CSV table of N, CA and C in Angstrom, one decimal:
chain,number,residue,atom,x,y,z
A,11,MET,N,0.8,-1.2,0.0
A,11,MET,CA,0.0,0.0,0.0
A,11,MET,C,0.9,1.2,0.0
A,12,THR,N,0.5,2.3,-0.7
A,12,THR,CA,1.2,3.5,-0.7
A,12,THR,C,0.4,4.6,-0.1
A,13,LEU,N,1.0,5.5,0.6
A,13,LEU,CA,0.4,6.6,1.3
A,13,LEU,C,1.2,7.9,1.1
A,14,GLY,N,0.8,8.8,0.3
A,14,GLY,CA,1.5,10.0,0.0
A,14,GLY,C,2.8,9.7,-0.7
A,15,GLY,N,2.8,8.6,-1.5
A,15,GLY,CA,4.1,8.3,-2.3
A,15,GLY,C,5.0,7.4,-1.5
A,16,ALA,N,4.8,7.2,-0.2
A,16,ALA,CA,5.6,6.3,0.6
A,16,ALA,C,5.0,4.9,0.7
A,17,GLU,N,5.9,3.9,0.8
A,17,GLU,CA,5.4,2.5,0.9
A,17,GLU,C,5.1,2.3,2.4
A,18,CYS,N,3.9,1.8,2.6
A,18,CYS,CA,3.4,1.5,4.0
A,18,CYS,C,3.0,0.0,4.1
A,19,ARG,N,3.3,-0.6,5.3
A,19,ARG,CA,2.9,-1.9,5.6
A,19,ARG,C,1.9,-1.9,6.8
A,20,LEU,N,0.8,-2.6,6.6
A,20,LEU,CA,-0.1,-2.8,7.7
A,20,LEU,C,0.1,-4.1,8.3
A,21,GLU,N,0.1,-4.2,9.6
A,21,GLU,CA,0.3,-5.4,10.3
A,21,GLU,C,-0.8,-5.7,11.3
A,22,THR,N,-1.2,-6.9,11.4
A,22,THR,CA,-2.3,-7.3,12.3
A,22,THR,C,-1.6,-7.5,13.7
A,23,LEU,N,-2.3,-6.9,14.7
A,23,LEU,CA,-1.8,-7.0,16.1
A,23,LEU,C,-2.5,-8.2,16.7
A,24,THR,N,-1.7,-9.1,17.2
A,24,THR,CA,-2.2,-10.3,17.8
A,24,THR,C,-1.9,-10.3,19.3
A,25,GLY,N,-1.3,-9.3,19.8
A,25,GLY,CA,-0.9,-9.2,21.3
A,25,GLY,C,-2.0,-8.7,22.1
A,26,GLN,N,-1.6,-8.2,23.3
A,26,GLN,CA,-2.5,-7.7,24.3
A,26,GLN,C,-3.3,-6.5,23.8
A,27,LYS,N,-4.6,-6.4,24.2
A,27,LYS,CA,-5.4,-5.2,23.8
A,27,LYS,C,-5.1,-4.1,24.8
A,28,SER,N,-5.4,-2.9,24.3
A,28,SER,CA,-5.2,-1.7,25.2
A,28,SER,C,-6.1,-1.8,26.4
A,29,THR,N,-5.7,-1.1,27.5
A,29,THR,CA,-6.4,-1.1,28.7
A,29,THR,C,-7.6,-0.2,28.6
A,30,TYR,N,-7.5,0.9,27.9
A,30,TYR,CA,-8.5,2.0,27.8
A,30,TYR,C,-8.9,2.1,26.3
A,31,VAL,N,-10.0,2.7,26.0
A,31,VAL,CA,-10.5,2.9,24.7
A,31,VAL,C,-10.8,4.4,24.5
A,32,LEU,N,-11.0,4.8,23.2
A,32,LEU,CA,-11.3,6.2,22.9
A,32,LEU,C,-12.5,6.7,23.6
A,33,GLY,N,-12.4,7.9,24.2
A,33,GLY,CA,-13.6,8.5,24.9
A,33,GLY,C,-13.8,8.0,26.3
A,34,GLN,N,-13.0,7.1,26.8
A,34,GLN,CA,-13.2,6.6,28.1
A,34,GLN,C,-12.7,7.6,29.2
A,35,ARG,N,-13.4,7.7,30.3
A,35,ARG,CA,-13.0,8.6,31.4
A,35,ARG,C,-12.0,8.0,32.2
A,36,VAL,N,-10.9,8.7,32.6
A,36,VAL,CA,-9.9,8.2,33.5
A,36,VAL,C,-9.5,9.3,34.4
A,37,ILE,N,-8.8,9.0,35.5
A,37,ILE,CA,-8.2,9.9,36.4
A,37,ILE,C,-6.7,9.9,36.1
A,38,LEU,N,-6.1,11.1,36.0
A,38,LEU,CA,-4.7,11.2,35.7
A,38,LEU,C,-4.0,11.4,37.1
A,39,CYS,N,-3.2,10.4,37.5
A,39,CYS,CA,-2.6,10.4,38.8
A,39,CYS,C,-1.4,11.4,38.9
A,40,ALA,N,-1.3,12.0,40.0
A,40,ALA,CA,-0.2,12.9,40.4
A,40,ALA,C,0.2,13.9,39.3
A,41,TYR,N,-0.8,14.7,38.9
A,41,TYR,CA,-0.5,15.8,38.0
A,41,TYR,C,-1.2,17.1,38.4
A,42,GLY,N,-0.4,18.0,38.9
A,42,GLY,CA,-0.9,19.4,39.2
A,42,GLY,C,-2.0,19.4,40.2
A,43,ASP,N,-2.6,20.6,40.3
A,43,ASP,CA,-3.7,20.9,41.3
A,43,ASP,C,-5.1,20.9,40.7
A,44,GLY,N,-5.1,21.0,39.3
A,44,GLY,CA,-6.4,21.1,38.7
A,44,GLY,C,-7.2,19.8,38.7
A,45,THR,N,-8.3,19.8,37.9
A,45,THR,CA,-9.1,18.6,37.8
A,45,THR,C,-8.3,17.5,37.2
A,46,LYS,N,-8.4,16.3,37.7
A,46,LYS,CA,-7.6,15.2,37.2
A,46,LYS,C,-8.4,14.2,36.3
A,47,GLN,N,-9.7,14.4,36.2
A,47,GLN,CA,-10.5,13.6,35.3
A,47,GLN,C,-10.3,14.0,33.9
A,48,ARG,N,-10.0,13.0,33.0
A,48,ARG,CA,-9.7,13.3,31.6
A,48,ARG,C,-10.4,12.3,30.8
A,49,LEU,N,-10.4,12.5,29.5
A,49,LEU,CA,-10.9,11.6,28.4
A,49,LEU,C,-9.8,11.1,27.6
A,50,ILE,N,-9.8,9.8,27.3
A,50,ILE,CA,-8.8,9.3,26.4
A,50,ILE,C,-9.2,9.8,25.0
A,51,LEU,N,-8.2,10.6,24.4
A,51,LEU,CA,-8.4,11.2,23.1
A,51,LEU,C,-7.7,10.4,22.0
A,52,GLY,N,-6.8,9.5,22.3
A,52,GLY,CA,-6.1,8.7,21.3
A,52,GLY,C,-5.4,7.5,22.0
A,53,VAL,N,-5.2,6.5,21.2
A,53,VAL,CA,-4.5,5.3,21.7
A,53,VAL,C,-3.5,4.9,20.7
A,54,VAL,N,-2.2,4.7,21.2
A,54,VAL,CA,-1.1,4.4,20.3
A,54,VAL,C,-0.3,3.3,20.9
A,55,LEU,N,0.2,2.4,20.0
A,55,LEU,CA,1.1,1.3,20.4
A,55,LEU,C,2.5,1.7,20.0
A,56,VAL,N,3.4,1.8,21.0
A,56,VAL,CA,4.8,2.1,20.7
A,56,VAL,C,5.7,1.0,21.3
A,57,ASP,N,6.5,0.3,20.5
A,57,ASP,CA,7.4,-0.7,21.0
A,57,ASP,C,6.7,-1.7,21.9
A,58,LYS,N,5.5,-2.2,21.5
A,58,LYS,CA,4.7,-3.2,22.3
A,58,LYS,C,4.1,-2.6,23.6
A,59,PHE,N,4.1,-1.3,23.8
A,59,PHE,CA,3.5,-0.7,25.0
A,59,PHE,C,2.4,0.3,24.5
A,60,TRP,N,1.2,0.2,25.2
A,60,TRP,CA,0.1,1.1,24.9
A,60,TRP,C,0.3,2.5,25.6
A,61,PHE,N,0.1,3.5,24.9
A,61,PHE,CA,0.1,4.9,25.5
A,61,PHE,C,-1.2,5.6,25.1
A,62,TYR,N,-1.6,6.5,25.9
A,62,TYR,CA,-2.9,7.2,25.7
A,62,TYR,C,-2.8,8.7,25.7
A,63,LEU,N,-3.4,9.3,24.7
A,63,LEU,CA,-3.4,10.7,24.5
A,63,LEU,C,-4.4,11.4,25.4
A,64,VAL,N,-4.0,12.2,26.3
A,64,VAL,CA,-4.9,13.0,27.1
A,64,VAL,C,-4.5,14.4,27.1
A,65,GLU,N,-5.5,15.3,27.4
A,65,GLU,CA,-5.3,16.7,27.5
A,65,GLU,C,-4.8,17.0,28.9
A,66,LEU,N,-3.6,17.6,29.0
A,66,LEU,CA,-3.0,17.9,30.3
A,66,LEU,C,-3.5,19.3,30.8
A,67,VAL,N,-3.7,20.2,29.8
A,67,VAL,CA,-4.1,21.6,30.2
A,67,VAL,C,-5.3,22.0,29.3
A,68,SER,N,-6.4,22.3,29.9
A,68,SER,CA,-7.6,22.7,29.1
A,68,SER,C,-7.5,24.2,28.8
A,69,LEU,N,-7.7,24.6,27.6
A,69,LEU,CA,-7.7,26.0,27.2
A,69,LEU,C,-8.8,26.7,27.9
A,70,ALA,N,-9.9,26.1,28.3
A,70,ALA,CA,-11.0,26.7,29.0
A,70,ALA,C,-10.6,27.1,30.4
A,71,LEU,N,-9.7,26.4,31.0
A,71,LEU,CA,-9.3,26.7,32.4
A,71,LEU,C,-8.2,27.6,32.5
A,72,ILE,N,-7.3,27.6,31.5
A,72,ILE,CA,-6.1,28.5,31.6
A,72,ILE,C,-6.0,29.4,30.4
A,73,LYS,N,-6.0,30.7,30.7
A,73,LYS,CA,-6.0,31.7,29.6
A,73,LYS,C,-4.5,32.2,29.4
A,74,THR,N,-3.8,31.5,28.5
A,74,THR,CA,-2.5,31.9,28.1
A,74,THR,C,-2.4,32.0,26.6
A,75,PRO,N,-1.6,33.0,26.1
A,75,PRO,CA,-1.5,33.1,24.7
A,75,PRO,C,-0.9,31.9,23.9
A,76,THR,N,0.0,31.2,24.6
A,76,THR,CA,0.7,30.1,24.0
A,76,THR,C,0.8,28.9,24.9
A,77,ILE,N,0.3,27.8,24.5
A,77,ILE,CA,0.5,26.6,25.2
A,77,ILE,C,1.0,25.6,24.2
A,78,PHE,N,2.3,25.1,24.5
A,78,PHE,CA,3.0,24.2,23.6
A,78,PHE,C,2.7,22.8,23.9
A,79,ASN,N,2.5,22.4,25.1
A,79,ASN,CA,2.4,21.0,25.5
A,79,ASN,C,1.0,20.8,26.2
A,80,ARG,N,0.0,21.0,25.4
A,80,ARG,CA,-1.4,20.8,25.9
A,80,ARG,C,-1.8,19.4,26.0
A,81,PHE,N,-1.3,18.5,25.1
A,81,PHE,CA,-1.6,17.1,25.1
A,81,PHE,C,-0.3,16.3,25.3
A,82,SER,N,-0.5,15.1,25.9
A,82,SER,CA,0.6,14.2,26.2
A,82,SER,C,0.2,12.8,26.1
A,83,LEU,N,1.2,11.9,25.7
A,83,LEU,CA,1.0,10.5,25.7
A,83,LEU,C,1.4,10.0,27.1
A,84,ILE,N,0.4,9.3,27.7
A,84,ILE,CA,0.5,8.8,29.1
A,84,ILE,C,0.5,7.3,29.1
A,85,GLY,N,1.3,6.7,30.0
A,85,GLY,CA,1.2,5.2,30.1
A,85,GLY,C,0.1,4.8,31.1
A,86,LYS,N,-0.3,3.5,31.0
A,86,LYS,CA,-1.4,3.1,31.8
A,86,LYS,C,-1.2,3.1,33.3
A,87,LYS,N,0.0,3.1,33.7
A,87,LYS,CA,0.3,3.1,35.2
A,87,LYS,C,0.0,4.5,35.8
A,88,SER,N,-0.2,5.5,34.9
A,88,SER,CA,-0.5,6.9,35.4
A,88,SER,C,-2.0,7.2,35.3
A,89,LEU,N,-2.8,6.2,34.9
A,89,LEU,CA,-4.2,6.4,34.7
A,89,LEU,C,-5.0,5.4,35.6
A,90,VAL,N,-6.2,5.9,36.0
A,90,VAL,CA,-7.1,5.0,36.8
A,90,VAL,C,-8.5,5.1,36.1
A,91,ARG,N,-9.1,4.0,35.9
A,91,ARG,CA,-10.5,4.0,35.2
A,91,ARG,C,-11.5,4.7,36.1
A,92,VAL,N,-12.4,5.5,35.5
A,92,VAL,CA,-13.5,6.1,36.2
A,92,VAL,C,-14.7,5.2,36.0
A,93,ASN,N,-15.4,4.8,37.1
A,93,ASN,CA,-16.6,4.0,37.0
A,93,ASN,C,-17.8,5.0,37.0
A,94,VAL,N,-18.6,4.9,36.0
A,94,VAL,CA,-19.8,5.8,35.9
A,94,VAL,C,-21.0,5.0,36.2
């Protein structure tokens, strides 16, 4: 398969499934004084480990002209499932 002129290979993952799914509510452990409840915005597998994209700083809460690190990839050990 080609994507933008580059050759790409798609591989089937047969290993362990991710702990969290898109849109799932989690608590971000040990980060700042603000609200710690977050949504999983992305899921990525890097070197056989699952990481989850969460918003660290909400633009609605902090009024600054520039925020460079608003989102971050977080490992499952730093997240706790929220039961609704």
